[in-house]
Tab-separated table of C-alpha atoms in Angstrom:
chain	number	residue	atom	x	y	z
W	76	MET	CA	-14.870	3.269	-4.924
W	77	ASN	CA	-17.996	3.891	-2.833
W	78	MET	CA	-18.343	4.157	0.946
W	79	TRP	CA	-19.141	0.466	1.396
W	80	ALA	CA	-16.175	-0.598	-0.677
W	81	ILE	CA	-13.907	1.374	1.678
W	82	PHE	CA	-15.697	-0.097	4.696
W	83	TYR	CA	-15.252	-3.683	3.455
W	84	ARG	CA	-11.634	-3.100	2.362
W	85	LEU	CA	-10.803	-1.661	5.795
W	86	ARG	CA	-12.353	-4.688	7.463
W	87	GLU	CA	-10.411	-7.073	5.219
W	88	ALA	CA	-7.197	-5.109	5.813
W	89	ARG	CA	-7.683	-5.285	9.585
W	90	GLU	CA	-8.304	-9.031	9.400
W	91	GLY	CA	-5.277	-9.436	7.139
W	92	ILE	CA	-2.978	-7.606	9.555
W	93	ALA	CA	-4.275	-9.747	12.418
W	94	ARG	CA	-3.754	-12.911	10.365
W	95	ASN	CA	-0.062	-12.105	9.611
W	96	THR	CA	0.693	-10.819	13.099
W	97	TRP	CA	4.458	-11.382	13.133
W	98	ALA	CA	5.109	-10.217	9.606
W	99	SER	CA	3.041	-7.113	10.354
W	100	ILE	CA	4.962	-6.401	13.588
W	101	ALA	CA	8.320	-6.879	11.842
W	102	THR	CA	7.242	-4.514	9.074
W	103	VAL	CA	6.067	-1.855	11.516
W	104	VAL	CA	9.292	-2.102	13.570
W	105	LEU	CA	11.554	-1.781	10.542
W	106	LEU	CA	9.480	0.985	8.996
W	107	THR	CA	9.461	2.857	12.312
W	108	LEU	CA	13.254	2.568	12.672
W	109	THR	CA	13.791	3.717	9.104
W	110	LEU	CA	11.483	6.668	9.559
W	111	LEU	CA	13.161	7.604	12.850
W	112	MET	CA	16.581	7.608	11.223
W	113	PHE	CA	15.246	9.427	8.208
W	114	GLY	CA	13.703	12.089	10.459
W	115	GLY	CA	16.865	12.356	12.576
W	116	PHE	CA	18.964	12.772	9.469
W	117	LEU	CA	16.680	15.476	8.099
W	118	TRP	CA	16.632	17.362	11.379
W	119	LEU	CA	20.399	17.178	11.952
W	120	ASN	CA	21.063	18.255	8.428
W	121	ALA	CA	18.593	21.129	8.603
W	122	ASN	CA	20.188	22.392	11.832
W	123	LEU	CA	23.773	22.123	10.636
W	124	ALA	CA	22.939	23.828	7.381
W	125	GLN	CA	21.052	26.554	9.247
W	126	VAL	CA	23.879	27.279	11.682
W	127	ALA	CA	26.468	27.169	8.911
W	128	ASN	CA	24.374	29.495	6.819
W	129	LEU	CA	23.976	31.871	9.737
W	130	LEU	CA	27.698	31.918	10.335
W	131	GLU	CA	28.424	32.393	6.685
W	132	ARG	CA	26.036	35.311	6.477
W	133	GLN	CA	27.793	36.763	9.478
W	134	VAL	CA	29.420	39.793	7.975
W	135	GLN	CA	31.130	40.930	11.118
W	136	VAL	CA	34.869	40.426	11.278
W	137	ARG	CA	36.687	40.774	14.583
W	138	VAL	CA	40.053	42.549	14.421
W	139	PHE	CA	42.479	42.361	17.347
W	140	PRO	CA	45.171	45.056	17.395
W	141	ALA	CA	48.846	44.084	17.671
W	142	GLU	CA	50.375	44.487	21.087
W	143	GLY	CA	50.900	48.142	21.954
W	144	THR	CA	48.524	49.421	19.292
W	145	PRO	CA	45.379	51.079	20.665
W	146	ALA	CA	42.238	49.846	18.939
W	147	GLN	CA	41.120	53.400	18.252
W	148	ASN	CA	44.172	53.917	15.979
W	149	LEU	CA	42.971	51.304	13.503
W	150	VAL	CA	39.471	52.737	12.967
W	151	THR	CA	40.354	55.205	10.210
W	152	SER	CA	42.446	52.752	8.157
W	153	LEU	CA	39.797	50.059	8.459
W	154	GLU	CA	37.027	52.416	7.388
W	155	ALA	CA	39.073	53.388	4.349
W	156	LEU	CA	39.074	49.825	3.011
W	157	SER	CA	36.675	49.005	0.184
W	158	GLY	CA	33.920	46.584	1.223
W	159	VAL	CA	33.766	47.824	4.826
W	160	ARG	CA	30.422	49.176	5.943
W	161	SER	CA	31.268	50.221	9.501
W	162	VAL	CA	33.837	49.837	12.258
W	163	GLU	CA	33.127	49.718	15.998
W	164	VAL	CA	35.532	49.573	18.929
W	165	LEU	CA	34.647	46.886	21.505
W	166	ALA	CA	35.938	47.241	25.010
W	167	GLY	CA	37.558	44.093	26.463
W	168	GLU	CA	35.176	44.055	29.442
W	169	SER	CA	32.168	43.648	27.166
W	170	ALA	CA	33.470	40.214	26.126
W	171	TYR	CA	32.634	39.044	29.641
W	172	GLU	CA	29.017	40.096	29.134
W	173	ARG	CA	28.706	38.231	25.842
W	174	LEU	CA	30.344	35.027	27.073
W	175	ALA	CA	28.631	34.944	30.451
W	176	PRO	CA	25.356	33.397	29.168
W	177	VAL	CA	27.331	30.666	27.389
W	178	PHE	CA	29.868	29.653	30.029
W	179	GLY	CA	28.455	31.188	33.192
W	180	ARG	CA	29.755	34.344	34.847
W	181	ASN	CA	31.365	32.573	37.802
W	182	THR	CA	33.227	30.128	35.578
W	183	LEU	CA	34.654	32.990	33.538
W	184	MET	CA	35.624	35.023	36.591
W	185	ASN	CA	37.381	32.046	38.116
W	186	ALA	CA	39.052	30.894	34.936
W	187	LEU	CA	40.232	34.177	33.469
W	188	PRO	CA	41.965	37.260	34.845
W	189	ALA	CA	40.085	40.554	34.632
W	190	ASP	CA	42.307	41.819	31.784
W	191	ALA	CA	42.042	38.606	29.778
W	192	PHE	CA	40.140	40.332	27.024
W	193	SER	CA	41.794	43.207	25.225
W	194	ASP	CA	39.948	45.844	23.232
W	195	SER	CA	39.032	44.818	19.701
W	196	LEU	CA	37.257	46.161	16.637
W	197	SER	CA	34.127	44.826	15.027
W	198	VAL	CA	34.163	45.377	11.275
W	199	GLU	CA	30.930	45.009	9.335
W	200	LEU	CA	31.339	44.163	5.655
W	201	LEU	CA	29.146	45.241	2.780
W	202	ASP	CA	29.131	41.865	1.021
W	203	PRO	CA	29.705	38.573	2.849
W	204	ASP	CA	30.741	36.925	-0.436
W	205	GLN	CA	33.720	39.269	-0.594
W	206	ALA	CA	34.781	38.433	2.982
W	207	ASP	CA	37.913	36.537	1.896
W	208	ASP	CA	39.313	39.577	0.058
W	209	ALA	CA	38.348	41.996	2.827
W	210	VAL	CA	39.980	39.834	5.515
W	211	ASN	CA	43.195	39.568	3.455
W	212	GLN	CA	43.307	43.350	3.111
W	213	ILE	CA	42.737	43.845	6.857
W	214	ARG	CA	45.586	41.428	7.667
W	215	THR	CA	48.036	43.575	5.669
W	216	LEU	CA	47.251	46.725	7.675
W	217	GLU	CA	49.911	47.889	10.085
W	218	GLY	CA	48.994	47.434	13.748
W	219	VAL	CA	46.622	44.504	13.111
W	220	GLY	CA	47.387	41.466	15.287
W	221	ASP	CA	44.751	38.867	14.512
W	222	VAL	CA	41.577	38.678	12.426
W	223	VAL	CA	38.756	36.322	13.372
W	224	TRP	CA	35.605	35.803	11.341
W	225	GLY	CA	32.781	33.285	11.273
W	226	GLN	CA	33.081	32.036	7.749
W	227	GLY	CA	35.950	29.701	8.517
W	228	PHE	CA	33.846	27.892	11.085
W	229	ALA	CA	30.894	27.991	8.747
W	230	GLN	CA	32.946	26.244	6.090
W	231	ILE	CA	33.870	23.500	8.544
W	232	LEU	CA	30.191	23.110	9.423
W	233	TYR	CA	29.313	22.961	5.754
W	234	ARG	CA	31.898	20.267	5.208
W	235	ILE	CA	30.435	18.282	8.127
W	236	SER	CA	26.935	18.906	6.821
W	237	ASN	CA	27.913	17.768	3.317
W	238	GLY	CA	29.597	14.666	4.732
W	239	ILE	CA	26.511	13.847	6.758
W	240	GLN	CA	24.385	14.492	3.701
W	241	ARG	CA	26.391	12.179	1.460
W	242	GLY	CA	26.886	9.401	4.006
W	243	GLY	CA	23.400	9.888	5.389
W	244	ILE	CA	21.727	9.682	2.015
W	245	ILE	CA	23.481	6.387	1.241
W	246	PHE	CA	22.582	5.101	4.702
W	247	ILE	CA	18.969	6.206	4.425
W	248	ILE	CA	18.615	4.776	0.899
W	249	GLY	CA	19.869	1.445	2.272
W	250	PHE	CA	17.324	1.540	5.059
W	251	PHE	CA	14.569	2.647	2.718
W	252	ILE	CA	15.285	-0.329	0.484
W	253	ALA	CA	15.289	-2.661	3.515
W	254	ALA	CA	12.001	-1.170	4.749
W	255	LEU	CA	10.489	-1.421	1.292
W	256	LEU	CA	11.584	-5.059	0.978
W	257	MET	CA	10.118	-5.795	4.397
W	258	SER	CA	6.840	-4.162	3.500
W	259	LEU	CA	6.931	-6.007	0.157
W	260	THR	CA	7.544	-9.342	1.898
W	261	ALA	CA	4.718	-8.766	4.381
W	262	MET	CA	2.351	-7.856	1.585
W	263	GLN	CA	3.473	-10.804	-0.542
W	264	LEU	CA	2.645	-13.039	2.397
W	265	ALA	CA	-0.743	-11.368	2.572
W	266	VAL	CA	-1.268	-11.946	-1.155
W	267	LEU	CA	-0.274	-15.617	-0.821
W	268	ASN	CA	-2.575	-16.074	2.160
W	269	ARG	CA	-5.434	-14.623	0.198
W	270	GLU	CA	-5.055	-16.482	-3.047
W	271	VAL	CA	-8.557	-17.953	-2.722
W	272	GLU	CA	-10.033	-14.547	-1.899
W	273	ILE	CA	-8.328	-13.081	-4.958
W	274	GLN	CA	-9.780	-15.860	-7.125
W	275	ILE	CA	-13.266	-15.347	-5.711
W	276	GLN	CA	-13.075	-11.604	-6.260
W	277	HIS	CA	-11.805	-12.163	-9.773
W	278	PHE	CA	-14.696	-14.498	-10.637
W	279	VAL	CA	-17.456	-12.360	-9.134
W	280	GLY	CA	-16.225	-9.427	-11.195
W	281	VAL	CA	-14.082	-7.259	-8.955
W	282	GLY	CA	-11.740	-5.183	-11.115
W	283	PRO	CA	-7.933	-5.221	-10.787
W	284	TRP	CA	-7.863	-2.083	-8.657
W	285	GLY	CA	-10.646	-3.406	-6.464
W	286	ILE	CA	-8.630	-6.571	-5.802
W	287	ARG	CA	-5.561	-4.465	-5.204
W	288	GLY	CA	-7.488	-2.158	-2.898
W	289	GLN	CA	-7.397	-4.391	0.166
W	290	PHE	CA	-3.628	-4.898	-0.085
W	291	LEU	CA	-3.013	-1.198	-0.609
W	292	MET	CA	-5.281	-0.437	2.329
W	293	GLU	CA	-3.408	-2.942	4.511
W	294	ALA	CA	-0.017	-1.583	3.454
W	295	PHE	CA	-1.217	1.977	3.980
W	296	LEU	CA	-2.350	1.140	7.520
W	297	LEU	CA	1.001	-0.502	8.347
W	298	GLY	CA	2.854	2.537	6.964
W	299	LEU	CA	0.592	4.983	8.785
W	300	PHE	CA	0.957	3.127	12.059
W	301	SER	CA	4.759	3.114	11.675
W	302	SER	CA	4.890	6.801	10.853
W	303	ILE	CA	2.708	7.681	13.862
W	304	LEU	CA	5.035	5.666	16.109
W	305	ALA	CA	8.122	7.260	14.547
W	306	GLY	CA	6.532	10.725	14.730
W	307	ALA	CA	5.674	10.305	18.416
W	308	ALA	CA	9.154	8.992	19.203
W	309	PHE	CA	10.717	11.809	17.262
W	310	LEU	CA	8.593	14.401	19.018
W	311	TYR	CA	9.776	13.106	22.392
W	312	LEU	CA	13.415	12.527	21.419
W	313	GLY	CA	13.551	15.799	19.480
W	314	GLU	CA	12.584	17.751	22.568
W	315	VAL	CA	15.078	15.874	24.745
W	316	ILE	CA	17.916	16.449	22.267
W	317	GLN	CA	16.933	20.078	21.829
W	318	ARG	CA	17.013	20.600	25.603
W	319	ILE	CA	20.452	18.982	25.856
W	320	ILE	CA	21.853	21.130	23.042
W	321	ILE	CA	20.421	24.314	24.514
W	322	SER	CA	21.730	23.505	28.014
W	323	LEU	CA	25.195	23.001	26.526
W	324	MET	CA	25.047	25.892	24.069
W	325	PRO	CA	22.451	28.506	25.071
W	326	PHE	CA	23.300	30.698	22.050
W	327	MET	CA	21.852	27.921	19.840
W	328	SER	CA	18.381	28.278	21.337
W	329	SER	CA	17.101	30.566	18.612
W	330	GLN	CA	18.947	28.728	15.859
W	331	LEU	CA	17.570	25.187	16.191
W	332	SER	CA	14.844	24.377	13.710
W	333	SER	CA	11.626	22.937	15.077
W	334	PRO	CA	11.211	19.170	14.606
W	335	MET	CA	7.545	19.659	13.599
W	336	LEU	CA	8.275	19.954	9.887
W	337	VAL	CA	10.389	16.803	10.043
W	338	ILE	CA	7.585	14.999	11.888
W	339	GLY	CA	5.216	16.048	9.109
W	340	VAL	CA	7.582	14.605	6.497
W	341	VAL	CA	7.882	11.372	8.521
W	342	LEU	CA	4.070	11.093	8.789
W	343	VAL	CA	3.735	11.323	5.026
W	344	THR	CA	6.700	9.062	4.204
W	345	GLY	CA	5.463	6.021	6.193
W	346	PRO	CA	2.229	5.507	4.256
W	347	ILE	CA	4.066	6.148	0.971
W	348	LEU	CA	6.607	3.408	1.813
W	349	GLY	CA	3.758	1.056	2.775
W	350	LEU	CA	1.803	1.813	-0.380
W	351	LEU	CA	4.883	1.169	-2.521
W	352	GLY	CA	5.340	-2.261	-0.898
W	353	GLY	CA	1.636	-3.075	-1.209
W	354	GLY	CA	1.516	-1.874	-4.793
W	355	LEU	CA	4.491	-3.969	-5.870
W	356	ALA	CA	3.306	-7.080	-4.008
W	357	SER	CA	-0.198	-6.937	-5.435
W	358	GLN	CA	1.022	-6.318	-8.986
W	359	ARG	CA	1.353	-10.030	-9.743
W	360	ALA	CA	-1.885	-10.869	-7.954
W	361	ILE	CA	-3.924	-8.702	-10.283
W	362	ALA	CA	-1.967	-9.363	-13.466
W	363	LYS	CA	-4.418	-11.965	-14.718
W	364	SER	CA	-7.408	-9.801	-13.817
W	365	ASP	CA	-6.235	-7.157	-16.229
W	366	LYS	CA	-7.818	-8.622	-19.362
L	1450	MET	CA	-17.149	-23.375	-34.080
L	1451	SER	CA	-20.439	-21.557	-33.780
L	1452	LEU	CA	-22.734	-21.753	-30.816
L	1453	LYS	CA	-25.680	-19.642	-29.723
L	1454	LEU	CA	-27.600	-19.576	-26.450
L	1455	GLU	CA	-30.781	-17.581	-26.057
L	1456	THR	CA	-31.580	-15.657	-22.889
L	1457	GLY	CA	-33.130	-18.030	-20.367
L	1458	ASP	CA	-31.745	-21.164	-22.054
L	1459	TRP	CA	-30.448	-24.111	-20.105
L	1460	ALA	CA	-27.820	-26.169	-21.889
L	1461	PHE	CA	-25.566	-28.998	-20.835
L	1462	LEU	CA	-22.082	-28.987	-22.263
L	1463	VAL	CA	-20.820	-32.550	-22.497
L	1464	GLY	CA	-17.822	-34.363	-23.836
L	1465	ALA	CA	-14.809	-36.270	-22.599
L	1466	SER	CA	-12.021	-34.542	-20.720
L	1467	GLY	CA	-9.752	-32.427	-22.893
L	1468	MET	CA	-12.364	-31.837	-25.591
L	1469	GLY	CA	-12.589	-28.100	-24.965
L	1470	LYS	CA	-15.511	-27.659	-22.569
L	1471	THR	CA	-13.568	-25.675	-19.988
L	1472	THR	CA	-11.802	-23.616	-22.674
L	1473	LEU	CA	-15.181	-22.686	-24.149
L	1474	LEU	CA	-16.426	-21.603	-20.721
L	1475	LYS	CA	-13.226	-19.631	-20.107
L	1476	LEU	CA	-13.790	-17.786	-23.368
L	1477	LEU	CA	-17.209	-16.784	-22.093
L	1478	TYR	CA	-15.965	-15.320	-18.834
L	1479	LYS	CA	-12.864	-13.937	-20.538
L	1480	GLU	CA	-10.311	-15.960	-18.687
L	1481	GLU	CA	-9.122	-16.851	-22.192
L	1482	VAL	CA	-9.166	-14.602	-25.229
L	1483	PRO	CA	-9.956	-16.096	-28.665
L	1484	ASP	CA	-7.146	-16.125	-31.265
L	1485	LYS	CA	-9.760	-15.480	-33.922
L	1486	GLY	CA	-13.521	-15.126	-34.064
L	1487	LYS	CA	-15.804	-13.362	-31.624
L	1488	VAL	CA	-17.626	-14.076	-28.402
L	1489	LEU	CA	-20.805	-12.050	-28.084
L	1490	ILE	CA	-22.735	-11.781	-24.822
L	1491	GLY	CA	-25.990	-9.854	-24.894
L	1492	GLY	CA	-25.015	-8.743	-28.381
L	1493	MET	CA	-21.758	-7.188	-27.170
L	1494	ASP	CA	-18.341	-8.320	-28.318
L	1495	THR	CA	-16.497	-9.434	-25.173
L	1496	SER	CA	-13.217	-8.098	-26.543
L	1497	THR	CA	-14.636	-4.597	-26.062
L	1498	ILE	CA	-15.641	-5.147	-22.408
L	1499	HIS	CA	-13.321	-5.471	-19.419
L	1500	GLY	CA	-13.371	-8.990	-18.009
L	1501	SER	CA	-14.386	-7.859	-14.534
L	1502	ARG	CA	-17.427	-5.993	-15.877
L	1503	LEU	CA	-18.398	-9.030	-17.882
L	1504	ARG	CA	-18.065	-11.398	-14.920
L	1505	ARG	CA	-20.228	-9.144	-12.744
L	1506	SER	CA	-23.270	-10.339	-14.694
L	1507	MET	CA	-22.232	-13.993	-14.364
L	1508	GLY	CA	-22.284	-16.648	-11.705
L	1509	ILE	CA	-19.277	-18.906	-12.153
L	1510	ILE	CA	-19.114	-22.227	-10.317
L	1511	PHE	CA	-16.318	-24.780	-10.390
L	1512	GLN	CA	-15.791	-28.353	-9.289
L	1513	SER	CA	-13.532	-27.090	-6.489
L	1514	PHE	CA	-15.456	-25.077	-3.943
L	1515	ARG	CA	-12.895	-22.317	-3.230
L	1516	LEU	CA	-14.385	-21.422	0.131
L	1517	LEU	CA	-12.755	-19.234	2.754
L	1518	GLU	CA	-11.905	-21.598	5.590
L	1519	LYS	CA	-12.148	-18.994	8.344
L	1520	LYS	CA	-15.509	-17.647	7.292
L	1521	THR	CA	-18.849	-19.281	8.050
L	1522	ALA	CA	-21.271	-20.438	5.375
L	1523	TYR	CA	-23.155	-17.144	5.822
L	1524	GLU	CA	-19.966	-15.077	5.533
L	1525	ASN	CA	-18.760	-17.028	2.502
L	1526	ILE	CA	-21.985	-16.323	0.651
L	1527	ALA	CA	-22.115	-12.701	1.780
L	1528	TYR	CA	-18.498	-12.229	0.672
L	1529	GLY	CA	-19.562	-12.519	-2.985
L	1530	ALA	CA	-21.733	-9.416	-2.574
L	1531	GLU	CA	-19.501	-7.513	-0.163
L	1532	VAL	CA	-16.544	-7.445	-2.538
L	1533	LEU	CA	-18.821	-5.723	-5.029
L	1534	ALA	CA	-19.578	-3.111	-2.339
L	1535	MET	CA	-23.244	-3.985	-1.857
L	1536	PRO	CA	-24.713	-2.112	1.144
L	1537	PRO	CA	-24.778	-4.270	4.330
L	1538	ASP	CA	-28.590	-4.300	4.618
L	1539	GLU	CA	-28.933	-5.620	1.095
L	1540	VAL	CA	-26.157	-8.159	1.724
L	1541	ARG	CA	-27.988	-9.462	4.816
L	1542	LYS	CA	-31.312	-9.717	2.991
L	1543	ARG	CA	-29.888	-11.515	-0.035
L	1544	THR	CA	-27.674	-13.839	1.990
L	1545	LYS	CA	-30.710	-15.040	3.975
L	1546	GLU	CA	-32.625	-15.643	0.756
L	1547	ILE	CA	-29.725	-17.540	-0.781
L	1548	LEU	CA	-29.213	-19.636	2.362
L	1549	GLU	CA	-32.870	-20.660	2.048
L	1550	LEU	CA	-32.420	-21.394	-1.648
L	1551	VAL	CA	-29.403	-23.652	-1.097
L	1552	GLY	CA	-30.994	-25.284	1.962
L	1553	LEU	CA	-28.376	-24.222	4.472
L	1554	ALA	CA	-30.311	-21.737	6.611
L	1555	ASP	CA	-29.838	-23.961	9.655
L	1556	LYS	CA	-26.082	-24.324	9.056
L	1557	SER	CA	-25.272	-20.720	8.241
L	1558	HIS	CA	-22.930	-20.307	11.201
L	1559	ARG	CA	-20.832	-23.353	10.353
L	1560	LEU	CA	-17.328	-23.155	8.941
L	1561	PRO	CA	-16.591	-25.010	5.674
L	1562	GLY	CA	-14.658	-27.658	7.600
L	1563	GLN	CA	-17.870	-28.481	9.496
L	1564	LEU	CA	-19.862	-29.021	6.296
L	1565	SER	CA	-20.053	-32.025	3.955
L	1566	GLY	CA	-18.737	-31.809	0.375
L	1567	GLY	CA	-22.243	-31.321	-0.997
L	1568	GLU	CA	-22.987	-28.586	1.526
L	1569	GLN	CA	-19.731	-26.841	0.708
L	1570	GLN	CA	-20.607	-26.866	-2.975
L	1571	ARG	CA	-23.997	-25.387	-2.135
L	1572	VAL	CA	-22.248	-22.575	-0.272
L	1573	ALA	CA	-20.076	-21.946	-3.344
L	1574	ILE	CA	-23.202	-21.911	-5.517
L	1575	GLY	CA	-24.881	-19.512	-3.116
L	1576	ARG	CA	-21.907	-17.189	-3.345
L	1577	ALA	CA	-22.104	-17.249	-7.156
L	1578	LEU	CA	-25.843	-16.572	-7.140
L	1579	ILE	CA	-26.006	-13.791	-4.562
L	1580	ASN	CA	-25.398	-11.091	-7.159
L	1581	GLU	CA	-28.340	-12.431	-9.210
L	1582	PRO	CA	-26.377	-13.255	-12.347
L	1583	LYS	CA	-27.987	-13.331	-15.773
L	1584	LEU	CA	-25.694	-16.094	-16.968
L	1585	ILE	CA	-24.621	-19.064	-14.867
L	1586	ILE	CA	-21.494	-20.856	-15.977
L	1587	ALA	CA	-20.991	-24.133	-14.142
L	1588	ASP	CA	-17.835	-26.117	-14.846
L	1589	GLU	CA	-18.395	-29.665	-13.535
L	1590	PRO	CA	-19.976	-28.452	-10.272
L	1591	THR	CA	-21.231	-31.951	-9.451
L	1592	GLY	CA	-17.972	-33.705	-10.342
L	1593	ASP	CA	-17.101	-34.534	-6.746
L	1594	LEU	CA	-20.636	-35.096	-5.472
L	1595	ASP	CA	-22.668	-38.233	-4.859
L	1596	PRO	CA	-26.006	-38.697	-6.716
L	1597	GLU	CA	-28.049	-37.311	-3.827
L	1598	ASN	CA	-26.043	-34.105	-3.599
L	1599	THR	CA	-25.901	-33.842	-7.385
L	1600	GLU	CA	-29.698	-33.897	-7.375
L	1601	ARG	CA	-29.886	-31.160	-4.749
L	1602	VAL	CA	-27.444	-28.964	-6.626
L	1603	LEU	CA	-29.417	-29.359	-9.848
L	1604	LYS	CA	-32.617	-28.408	-8.042
L	1605	ILE	CA	-30.964	-25.205	-6.817
L	1606	PHE	CA	-29.889	-24.294	-10.326
L	1607	ASP	CA	-33.314	-25.178	-11.678
L	1608	ARG	CA	-35.126	-23.040	-9.128
L	1609	PHE	CA	-32.854	-20.062	-9.709
L	1610	HIS	CA	-33.204	-20.533	-13.482
L	1611	GLN	CA	-36.999	-20.527	-13.193
L	1612	GLU	CA	-37.224	-17.600	-10.800
L	1613	HIS	CA	-34.668	-15.298	-12.410
L	1614	LYS	CA	-34.888	-16.437	-16.030
L	1615	ALA	CA	-31.132	-16.880	-15.936
L	1616	THR	CA	-29.264	-18.558	-18.762
L	1617	VAL	CA	-27.431	-21.690	-17.613
L	1618	LEU	CA	-24.485	-23.380	-19.295
L	1619	PHE	CA	-23.615	-26.481	-17.346
L	1620	ALA	CA	-20.522	-28.525	-18.203
L	1621	THR	CA	-20.728	-32.031	-16.823
L	1622	HIS	CA	-19.746	-35.672	-17.076
L	1623	ALA	CA	-22.879	-36.809	-15.247
L	1624	VAL	CA	-24.621	-38.843	-17.937
L	1625	ASP	CA	-27.607	-39.678	-15.707
L	1626	VAL	CA	-28.319	-36.057	-14.963
L	1627	VAL	CA	-28.080	-34.970	-18.580
L	1628	ASN	CA	-30.339	-37.694	-19.858
L	1629	ARG	CA	-32.937	-37.463	-17.112
L	1630	LEU	CA	-33.510	-33.723	-17.424
L	1631	GLY	CA	-33.980	-33.897	-21.180
L	1632	ARG	CA	-32.677	-30.399	-21.830
L	1633	ARG	CA	-30.488	-29.012	-24.569
L	1634	VAL	CA	-27.237	-30.971	-24.851
L	1635	ILE	CA	-24.189	-29.560	-26.626
L	1636	ARG	CA	-21.568	-32.220	-27.218
L	1637	MET	CA	-17.976	-31.206	-27.819
L	1638	GLN	CA	-15.191	-33.155	-29.400
L	1639	LYS	CA	-11.667	-31.903	-30.110
L	1640	GLY	CA	-12.717	-28.322	-29.642
L	1641	GLN	CA	-15.728	-28.573	-31.962
L	1642	VAL	CA	-19.452	-28.842	-31.328
L	1643	VAL	CA	-20.376	-32.207	-32.799
L	1644	SER	CA	-24.017	-32.229	-31.772
L	1645	ASP	CA	-26.475	-29.737	-30.354
L	1646	ALA	CA	-29.993	-30.934	-29.659
L	1647	THR	CA	-32.741	-30.287	-27.184
L	1648	GLY	CA	-33.741	-33.368	-25.272
L	1649	GLY	CA	-30.492	-34.835	-26.548
L	1650	TYR	CA	-29.253	-38.151	-25.349
L	1651	TRP	CA	-25.697	-38.909	-24.399
L	1652	SER	CA	-24.369	-42.333	-23.508
L	1653	ASP	CA	-21.430	-43.649	-21.591
L	1654	ASP	CA	-20.375	-45.439	-24.771
L	1655	GLU	CA	-20.080	-42.184	-26.629
L	1656	GLU	CA	-17.903	-40.735	-23.924
L	1657	GLU	CA	-15.705	-43.816	-23.892
L	1658	LYS	CA	-15.328	-43.702	-27.664
L	1659	GLU	CA	-14.352	-40.035	-27.504
L	1660	ALA	CA	-11.872	-40.652	-24.754
């Protein structure tokens, strides 16, 4: 296809979009919505999986001594356990410092008494995959009150993430099919409207892919336009959502994945969806030109 | 059936409806593929060439005009060259020449709906000729035209034939035209060529008998 062929196809595609104004608008709206949901799903999933993964890789286990047992007394027995890399005693007051950025110092001071946090021990494990066994061993030690570790929460997050993945994939597939059908319908309308043009092209000797070119170009433009709209909306909404999450949970600020990768995926997916619709719709139009 | 046209020939293809004229033309531009036998164009077997490549060297004209209603006469003619990706300067130059040839230079900006039937057919002819075809295949192009417009259309074909040495195969029912021009006449009946003679004569009676 030479430069002039692209120039003429672009012109025809632009005229075609203008001719089927409402079908084109409906296609762009549906494609944009699909891409927005697709992007949102990808982003949510990426973040949940990332946080869950982080928590799962968290090899630190927090051990709270039983009442009346000084934390220092548990250090030796904890260090003796297989799978334990190191043990550190954490003073109760330091909990204030760690929670202050999350809940605000004043809120904590008002809500909790000064001795609300007792001393505890932070146990670092050698292998996070062996955490279950290590935690069970720690629980059997004398003087141990409670054991808290991140993997339990990570597993809940994973379950949520998997649920979102399964439900989301079905949901997105449904929307993809709807968007594809919409793009197909719009392009079929375009093919019907241009029956005479197709005949003329056929008889002057334009090949099947040349005839198809204008419909693919038109579908590509609709898809590209939709993906730019969805990308722009996602960029704006992504930032807003990110700001809300960070204001609620400051510790998440370094954990949230950037929406830029998702926007890139959305920008590529729109034209692909459009091209699929255009390709399918123009299949019949060129069938007889294929001799 | 065996039929041969030399480069630069002009032949009328006559016969009653349903006798195979259109099928023969379709075989030439590969809209139909023969069950047996061969169609050779320029010495090449058409079964070995893609239809679109074959049609690029042809100008195909029908009884129906197949014009684009939202494009002007100029744009309709230019469209035939644009879809083959001809550079815009060349398209402009050739479209002007063709508008002169078909006698529509003064109506180039008009839409098909603002043109008479004869003028619309001349636009369709212009579109078929803009790519300077070596073979013109005309399937009853004057079928819907009055004698005056039929005459004009024939003059266009004749001029193009003379200037470009193009081969013309012209299927028609117009007995007057065929007999007056005294060119080669190929008469078809039930899918067979029953006569092939230069300066051939064809009468209404013959057509009625065939029908």
